[in-house]
Short mmCIF file of C-alpha atoms and ligand atoms in Angstrom, two decimals:
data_model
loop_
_atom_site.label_atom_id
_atom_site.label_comp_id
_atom_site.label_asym_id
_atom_site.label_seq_id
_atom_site.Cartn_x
_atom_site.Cartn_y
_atom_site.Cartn_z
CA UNK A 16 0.00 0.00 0.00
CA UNK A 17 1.23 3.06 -1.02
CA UNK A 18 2.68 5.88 1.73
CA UNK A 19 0.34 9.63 1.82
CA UNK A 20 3.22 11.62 1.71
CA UNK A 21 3.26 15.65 1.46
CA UNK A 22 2.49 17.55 -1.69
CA UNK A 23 4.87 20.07 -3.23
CA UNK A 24 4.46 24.08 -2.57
CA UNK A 25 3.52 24.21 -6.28
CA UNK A 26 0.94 21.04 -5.61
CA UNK A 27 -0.16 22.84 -3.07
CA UNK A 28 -0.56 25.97 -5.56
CA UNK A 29 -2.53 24.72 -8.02
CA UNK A 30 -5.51 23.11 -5.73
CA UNK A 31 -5.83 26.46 -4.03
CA UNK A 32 -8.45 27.87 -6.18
CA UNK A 33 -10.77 24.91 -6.04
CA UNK A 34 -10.43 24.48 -2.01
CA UNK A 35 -13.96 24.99 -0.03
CA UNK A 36 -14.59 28.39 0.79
CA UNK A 37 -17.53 29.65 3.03
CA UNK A 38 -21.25 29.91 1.87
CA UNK A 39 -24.50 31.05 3.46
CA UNK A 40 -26.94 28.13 2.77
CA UNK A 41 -25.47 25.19 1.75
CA UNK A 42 -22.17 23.09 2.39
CA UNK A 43 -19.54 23.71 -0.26
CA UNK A 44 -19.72 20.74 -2.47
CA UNK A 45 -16.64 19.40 -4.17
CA UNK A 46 -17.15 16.26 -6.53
CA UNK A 47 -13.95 14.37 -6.46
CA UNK A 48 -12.85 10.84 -7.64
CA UNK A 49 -10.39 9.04 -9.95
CA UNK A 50 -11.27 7.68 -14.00
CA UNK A 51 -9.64 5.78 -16.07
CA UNK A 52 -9.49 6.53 -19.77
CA UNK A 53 -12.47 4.81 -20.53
CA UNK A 54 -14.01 6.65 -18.09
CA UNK A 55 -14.46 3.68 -15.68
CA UNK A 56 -14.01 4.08 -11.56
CA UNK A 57 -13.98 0.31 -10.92
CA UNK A 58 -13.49 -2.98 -12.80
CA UNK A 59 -16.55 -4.53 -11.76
CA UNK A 60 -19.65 -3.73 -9.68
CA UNK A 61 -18.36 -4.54 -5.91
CA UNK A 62 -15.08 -4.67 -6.87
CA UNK A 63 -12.38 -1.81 -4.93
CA UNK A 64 -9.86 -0.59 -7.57
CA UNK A 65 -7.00 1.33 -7.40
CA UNK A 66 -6.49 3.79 -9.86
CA UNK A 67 -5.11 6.62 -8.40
CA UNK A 68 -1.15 6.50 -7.96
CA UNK A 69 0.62 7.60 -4.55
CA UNK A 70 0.82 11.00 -5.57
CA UNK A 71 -2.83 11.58 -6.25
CA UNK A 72 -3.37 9.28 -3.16
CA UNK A 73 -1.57 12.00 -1.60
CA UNK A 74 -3.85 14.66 -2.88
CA UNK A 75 -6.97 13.13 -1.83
CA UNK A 76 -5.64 13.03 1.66
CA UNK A 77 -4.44 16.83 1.41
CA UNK A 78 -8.24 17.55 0.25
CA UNK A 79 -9.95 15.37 2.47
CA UNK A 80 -8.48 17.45 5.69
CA UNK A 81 -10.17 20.68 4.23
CA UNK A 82 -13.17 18.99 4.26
CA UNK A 83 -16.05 18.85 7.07
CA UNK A 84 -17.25 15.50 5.48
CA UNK A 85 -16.52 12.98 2.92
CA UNK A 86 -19.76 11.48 1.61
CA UNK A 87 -20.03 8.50 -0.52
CA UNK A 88 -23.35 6.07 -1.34
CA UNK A 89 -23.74 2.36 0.21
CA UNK A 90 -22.48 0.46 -2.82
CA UNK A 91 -19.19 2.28 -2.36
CA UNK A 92 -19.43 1.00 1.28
CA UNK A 93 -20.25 -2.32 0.77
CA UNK A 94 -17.66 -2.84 -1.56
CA UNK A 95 -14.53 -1.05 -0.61
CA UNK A 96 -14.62 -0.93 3.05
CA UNK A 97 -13.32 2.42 2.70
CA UNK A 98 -11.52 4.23 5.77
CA UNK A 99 -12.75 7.49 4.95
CA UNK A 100 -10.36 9.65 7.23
CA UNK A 101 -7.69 12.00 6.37
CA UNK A 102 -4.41 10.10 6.11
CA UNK A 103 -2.32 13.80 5.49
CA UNK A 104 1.25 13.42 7.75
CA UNK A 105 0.10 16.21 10.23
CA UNK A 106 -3.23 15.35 10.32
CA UNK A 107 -4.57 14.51 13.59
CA UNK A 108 -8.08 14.05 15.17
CA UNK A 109 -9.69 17.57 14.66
CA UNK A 110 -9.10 17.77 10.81
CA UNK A 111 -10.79 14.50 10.29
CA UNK A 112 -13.30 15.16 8.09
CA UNK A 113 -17.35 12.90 9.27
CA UNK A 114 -17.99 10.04 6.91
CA UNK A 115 -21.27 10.51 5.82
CA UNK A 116 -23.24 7.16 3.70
CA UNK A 117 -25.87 7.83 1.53
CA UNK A 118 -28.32 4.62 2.71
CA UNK A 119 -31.80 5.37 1.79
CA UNK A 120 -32.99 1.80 2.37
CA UNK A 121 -30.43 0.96 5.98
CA UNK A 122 -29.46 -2.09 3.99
CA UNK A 123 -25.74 -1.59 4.87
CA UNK A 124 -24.26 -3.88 8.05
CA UNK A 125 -21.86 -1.43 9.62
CA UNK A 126 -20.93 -2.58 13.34
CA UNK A 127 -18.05 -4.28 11.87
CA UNK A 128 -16.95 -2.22 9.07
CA UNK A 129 -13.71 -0.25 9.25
CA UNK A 130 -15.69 2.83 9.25
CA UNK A 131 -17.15 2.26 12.89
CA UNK A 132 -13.69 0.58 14.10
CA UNK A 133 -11.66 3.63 13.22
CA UNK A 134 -14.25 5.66 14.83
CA UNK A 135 -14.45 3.64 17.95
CA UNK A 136 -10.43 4.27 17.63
CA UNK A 137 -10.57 7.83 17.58
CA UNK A 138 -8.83 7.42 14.24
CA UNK A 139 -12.31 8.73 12.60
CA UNK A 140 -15.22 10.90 13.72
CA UNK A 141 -18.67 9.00 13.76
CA UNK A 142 -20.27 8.03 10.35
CA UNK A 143 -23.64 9.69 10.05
CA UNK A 144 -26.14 7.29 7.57
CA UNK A 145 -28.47 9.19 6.15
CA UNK A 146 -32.37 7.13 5.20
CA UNK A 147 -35.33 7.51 3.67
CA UNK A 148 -38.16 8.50 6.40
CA UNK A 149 -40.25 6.41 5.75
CA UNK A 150 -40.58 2.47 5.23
CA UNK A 151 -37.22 1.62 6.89
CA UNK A 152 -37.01 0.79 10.41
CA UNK A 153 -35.92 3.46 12.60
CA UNK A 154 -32.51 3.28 15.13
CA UNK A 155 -31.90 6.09 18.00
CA UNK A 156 -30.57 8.64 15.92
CA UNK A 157 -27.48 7.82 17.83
CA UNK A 158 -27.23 4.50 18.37
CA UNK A 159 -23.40 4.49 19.87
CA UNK A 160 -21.25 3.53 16.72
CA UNK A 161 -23.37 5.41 13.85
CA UNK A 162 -25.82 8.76 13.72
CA UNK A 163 -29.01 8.28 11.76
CA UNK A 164 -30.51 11.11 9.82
CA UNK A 165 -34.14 10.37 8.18
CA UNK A 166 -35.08 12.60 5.32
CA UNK A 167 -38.09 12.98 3.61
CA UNK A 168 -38.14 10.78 0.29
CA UNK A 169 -38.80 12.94 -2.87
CA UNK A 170 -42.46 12.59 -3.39
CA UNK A 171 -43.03 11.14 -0.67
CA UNK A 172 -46.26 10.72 1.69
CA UNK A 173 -46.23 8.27 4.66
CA UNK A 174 -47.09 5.55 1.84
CA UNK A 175 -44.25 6.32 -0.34
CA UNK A 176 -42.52 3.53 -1.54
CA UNK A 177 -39.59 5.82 -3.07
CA UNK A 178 -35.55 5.86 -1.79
CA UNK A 179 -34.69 8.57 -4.05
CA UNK A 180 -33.56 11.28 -1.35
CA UNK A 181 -33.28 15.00 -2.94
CA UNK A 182 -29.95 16.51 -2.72
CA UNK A 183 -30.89 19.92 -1.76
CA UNK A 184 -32.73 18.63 1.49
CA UNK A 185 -29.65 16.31 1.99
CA UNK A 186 -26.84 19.29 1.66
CA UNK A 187 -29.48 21.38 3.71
CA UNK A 188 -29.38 18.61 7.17
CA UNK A 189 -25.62 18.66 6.60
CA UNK A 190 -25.09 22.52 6.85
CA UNK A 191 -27.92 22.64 9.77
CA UNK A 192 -25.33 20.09 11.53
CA UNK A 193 -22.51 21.97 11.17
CA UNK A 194 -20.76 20.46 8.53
CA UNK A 195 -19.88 23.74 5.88
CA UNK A 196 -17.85 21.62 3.34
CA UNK A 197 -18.66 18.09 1.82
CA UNK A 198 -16.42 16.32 -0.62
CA UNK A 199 -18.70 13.47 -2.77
CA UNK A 200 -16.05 10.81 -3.26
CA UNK A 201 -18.13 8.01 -5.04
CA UNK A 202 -19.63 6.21 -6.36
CA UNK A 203 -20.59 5.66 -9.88
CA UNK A 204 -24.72 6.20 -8.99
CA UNK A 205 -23.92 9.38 -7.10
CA UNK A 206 -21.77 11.09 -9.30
CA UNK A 207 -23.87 10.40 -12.03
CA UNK A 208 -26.56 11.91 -10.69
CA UNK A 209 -24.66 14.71 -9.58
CA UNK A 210 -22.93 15.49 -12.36
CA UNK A 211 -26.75 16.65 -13.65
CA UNK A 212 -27.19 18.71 -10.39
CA UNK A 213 -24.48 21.53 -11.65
CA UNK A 214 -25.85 23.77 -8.81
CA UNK A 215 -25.29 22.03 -6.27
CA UNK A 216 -21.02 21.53 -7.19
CA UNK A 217 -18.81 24.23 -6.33
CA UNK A 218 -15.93 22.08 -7.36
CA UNK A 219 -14.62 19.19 -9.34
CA UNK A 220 -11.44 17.83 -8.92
CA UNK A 221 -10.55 14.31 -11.32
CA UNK A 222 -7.91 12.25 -11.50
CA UNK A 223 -7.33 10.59 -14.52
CA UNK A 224 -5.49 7.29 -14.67
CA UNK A 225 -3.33 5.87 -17.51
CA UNK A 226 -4.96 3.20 -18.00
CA UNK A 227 -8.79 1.27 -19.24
CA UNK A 228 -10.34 -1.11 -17.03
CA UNK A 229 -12.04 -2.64 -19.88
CA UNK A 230 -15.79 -4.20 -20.87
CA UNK A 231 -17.79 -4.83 -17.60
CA UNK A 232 -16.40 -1.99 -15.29
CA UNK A 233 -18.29 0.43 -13.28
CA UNK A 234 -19.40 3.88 -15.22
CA UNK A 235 -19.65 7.40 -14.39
CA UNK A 236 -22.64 8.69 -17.06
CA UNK A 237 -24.65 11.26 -16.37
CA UNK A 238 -28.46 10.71 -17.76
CA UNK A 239 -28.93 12.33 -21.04
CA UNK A 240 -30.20 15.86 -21.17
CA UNK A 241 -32.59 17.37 -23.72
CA UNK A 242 -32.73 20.95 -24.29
CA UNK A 243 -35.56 22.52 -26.95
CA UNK A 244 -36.02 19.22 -27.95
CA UNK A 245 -32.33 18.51 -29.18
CA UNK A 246 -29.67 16.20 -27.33
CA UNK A 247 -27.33 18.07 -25.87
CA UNK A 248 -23.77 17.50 -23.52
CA UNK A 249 -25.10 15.91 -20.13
CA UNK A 250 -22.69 18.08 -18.23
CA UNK A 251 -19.63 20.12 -18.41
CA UNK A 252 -16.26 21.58 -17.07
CA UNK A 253 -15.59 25.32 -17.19
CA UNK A 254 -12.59 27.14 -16.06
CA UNK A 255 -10.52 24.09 -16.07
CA UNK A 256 -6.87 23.44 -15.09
CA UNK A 257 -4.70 20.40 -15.16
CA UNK A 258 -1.69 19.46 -13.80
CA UNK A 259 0.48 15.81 -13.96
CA UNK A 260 0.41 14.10 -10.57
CA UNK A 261 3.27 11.44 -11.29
CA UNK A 262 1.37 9.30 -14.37
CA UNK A 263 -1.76 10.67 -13.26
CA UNK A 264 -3.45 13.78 -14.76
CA UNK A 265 -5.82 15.93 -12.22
CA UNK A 266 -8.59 17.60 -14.23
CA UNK A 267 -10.11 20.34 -12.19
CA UNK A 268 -12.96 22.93 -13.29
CA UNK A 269 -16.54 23.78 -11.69
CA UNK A 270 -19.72 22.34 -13.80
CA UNK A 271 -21.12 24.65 -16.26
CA UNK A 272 -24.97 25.34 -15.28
N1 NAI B 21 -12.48 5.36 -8.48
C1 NAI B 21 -13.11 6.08 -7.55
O1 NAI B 21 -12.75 7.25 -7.32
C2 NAI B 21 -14.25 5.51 -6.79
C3 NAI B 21 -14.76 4.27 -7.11
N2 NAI B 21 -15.85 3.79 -6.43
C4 NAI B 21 -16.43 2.52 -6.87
O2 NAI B 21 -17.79 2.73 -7.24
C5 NAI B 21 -18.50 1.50 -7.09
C6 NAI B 21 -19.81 1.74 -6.38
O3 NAI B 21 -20.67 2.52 -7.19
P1 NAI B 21 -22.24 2.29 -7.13
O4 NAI B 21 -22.52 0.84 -7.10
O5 NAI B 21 -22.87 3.11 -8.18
O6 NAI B 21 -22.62 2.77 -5.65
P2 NAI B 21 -22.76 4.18 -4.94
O7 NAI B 21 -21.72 4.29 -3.92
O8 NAI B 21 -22.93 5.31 -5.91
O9 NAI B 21 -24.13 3.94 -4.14
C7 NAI B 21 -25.32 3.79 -4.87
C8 NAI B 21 -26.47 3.73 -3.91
O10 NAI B 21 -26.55 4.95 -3.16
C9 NAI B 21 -27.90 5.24 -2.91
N3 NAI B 21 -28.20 6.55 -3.52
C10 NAI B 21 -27.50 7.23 -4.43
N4 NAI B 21 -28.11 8.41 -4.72
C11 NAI B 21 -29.22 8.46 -3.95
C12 NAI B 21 -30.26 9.40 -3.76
N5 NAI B 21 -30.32 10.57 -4.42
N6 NAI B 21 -31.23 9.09 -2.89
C13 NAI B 21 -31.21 7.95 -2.20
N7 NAI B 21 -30.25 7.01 -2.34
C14 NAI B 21 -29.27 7.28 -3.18
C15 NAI B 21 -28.75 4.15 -3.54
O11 NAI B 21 -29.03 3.21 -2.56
C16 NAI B 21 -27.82 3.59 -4.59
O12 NAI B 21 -28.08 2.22 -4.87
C17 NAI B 21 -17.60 0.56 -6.29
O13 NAI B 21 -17.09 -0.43 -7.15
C18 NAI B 21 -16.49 1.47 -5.79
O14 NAI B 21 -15.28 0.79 -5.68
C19 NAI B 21 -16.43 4.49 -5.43
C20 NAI B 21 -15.94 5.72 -5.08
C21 NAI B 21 -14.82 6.33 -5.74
N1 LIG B 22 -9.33 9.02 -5.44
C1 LIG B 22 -9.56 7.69 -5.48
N2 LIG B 22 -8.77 6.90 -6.23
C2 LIG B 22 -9.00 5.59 -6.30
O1 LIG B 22 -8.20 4.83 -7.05
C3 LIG B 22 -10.04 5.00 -5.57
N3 LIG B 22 -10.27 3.66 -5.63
C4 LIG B 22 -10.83 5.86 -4.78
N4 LIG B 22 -11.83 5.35 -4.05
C5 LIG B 22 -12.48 6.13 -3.04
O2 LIG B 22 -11.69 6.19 -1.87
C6 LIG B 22 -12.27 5.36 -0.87
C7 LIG B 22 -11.23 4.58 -0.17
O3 LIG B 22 -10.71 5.40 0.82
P1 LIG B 22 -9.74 4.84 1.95
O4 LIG B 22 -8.38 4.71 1.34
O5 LIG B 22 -10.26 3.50 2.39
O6 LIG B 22 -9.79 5.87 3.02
C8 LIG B 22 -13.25 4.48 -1.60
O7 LIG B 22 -14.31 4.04 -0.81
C9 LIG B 22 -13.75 5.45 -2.64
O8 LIG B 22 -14.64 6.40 -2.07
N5 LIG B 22 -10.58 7.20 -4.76
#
């Protein structure tokens, strides 16, 4: 496993501009995660891959410590196991950022995923699992290893049968609980959907990997978007910037609304 070691000054330099900065309303949002050419984020449904490199293993780490919390859906947790804390040398208990799991259906068995053990280490703050309202049974909204938030469905009355959980509601609980920056790490479902929520992303940071995963792996596509009728580009980049992270590239840029 590779080490998180410390970026350069002119590392350091060129994720400035795309670092959270304070808003009124909502967390600042900042899509992150790595690609490879083909535009794939894992070889297979369940299946952890590694595509980033140490250096941009590095950078994630330097980003996740200006980050309140790193949020990422239940299929990410149920197949990587992910840590989820801030790995930066220097970092120590007060910059880790809250792992927060999008679960709309509390189908994921946490008490002995790394998540909760790091937590229960004080190498990690608390995950907070966020559900649907309605039609999942309810925990203590603290119920020692994990918080519970239960949001509104979209659509939804007491008979709703929906898990689809609206983003602005969700960003909205997380400010109202203190948490004023968010980075979205994963995985493909979320940042799909995301990537056709341009208002809601203040920043996008990729890192592309030299290398295709091939037929079979797991996609980021955004659903198609009509405009007057016409297909159009599901989403875009503006203001971009790159820079070479050992082989990898790092795209960054803010979505065009
Ligand atoms: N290369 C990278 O940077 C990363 C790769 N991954 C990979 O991605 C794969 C997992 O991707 P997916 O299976 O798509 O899982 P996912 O992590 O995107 O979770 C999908 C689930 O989240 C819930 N969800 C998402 N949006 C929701 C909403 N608006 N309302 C309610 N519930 C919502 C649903 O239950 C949905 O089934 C894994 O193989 C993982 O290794 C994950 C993160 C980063
Ligand atoms: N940036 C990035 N590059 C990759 O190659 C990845 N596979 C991921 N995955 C994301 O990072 C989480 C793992 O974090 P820990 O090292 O366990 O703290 C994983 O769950 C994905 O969200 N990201």
């Amino acid at each position: 496993m590779s080490k998180v070691t410390v970026l350069s000054v002119d590392d350091i330099a060129f994720l400035e501009p795309y670092l959270p900065r304070s808003k009124d309303e909502l967390p600042f949002v900042t899509l992150t995660y790595a690609s490879s050419l083909d535009g794939m984020i894992s070889l297979a449904p369940g299946l952890r891959t590694t595509l980033s490199g140490s250096a941009t293993k590095s950078m994630t780490h330097y980003l996740r410590q200006y980050h309140d919390a790193i949020l990422v859906g239940v299929g990410t947790v149920i197949a990587d196991d992910p840590s989820l804390n801030c790995r930066y040398p220097g970092a120590d208990f007060e910059p880790q950022p809250r792992p927060i799991v999008v679960d709309p259906r509390a189908r994921w068995d946490y008490e002995s995923s790394k998540l909760v053990q790091l937590s229960l280490q004080g190498k990690g703050k608390k995950p907070l699992l966020v559900h649907v309202a309605h039609g999942v049974e309810r925990k203590n909204q603290d119920d020692g290893v994990c918080e519970h938030a239960y949001l509104p469905a979209e659509g939804e009355g007491p008979d709703s049968n929906s898990s689809s959980l609206d983003w602005m509601s969700m960003l909205m609980e997380f400010k109202r609980r203190g948490m004023d920056s968010v980075m979205i790490e994963g995985g493909a479902t979320i940042i799909s959907a995301l990537l056709r929520r341009p208002e809601l992303i203040d920043s996008v940071i990729v890192t592309l990997a030299p290398t295709w995963l091939g037929a079979g792996g797991v996609t980021v596509q955004p659903a198609e978007r009509h405009e007057g009728g016409e297909r159009v580009n599901a989403a875009r980049l503006m203001g971009t910037a790159w820079r070479q992270f050992g082989d990898d590239a790092v795209l960054c840029g803010r979505l065009g609304t």
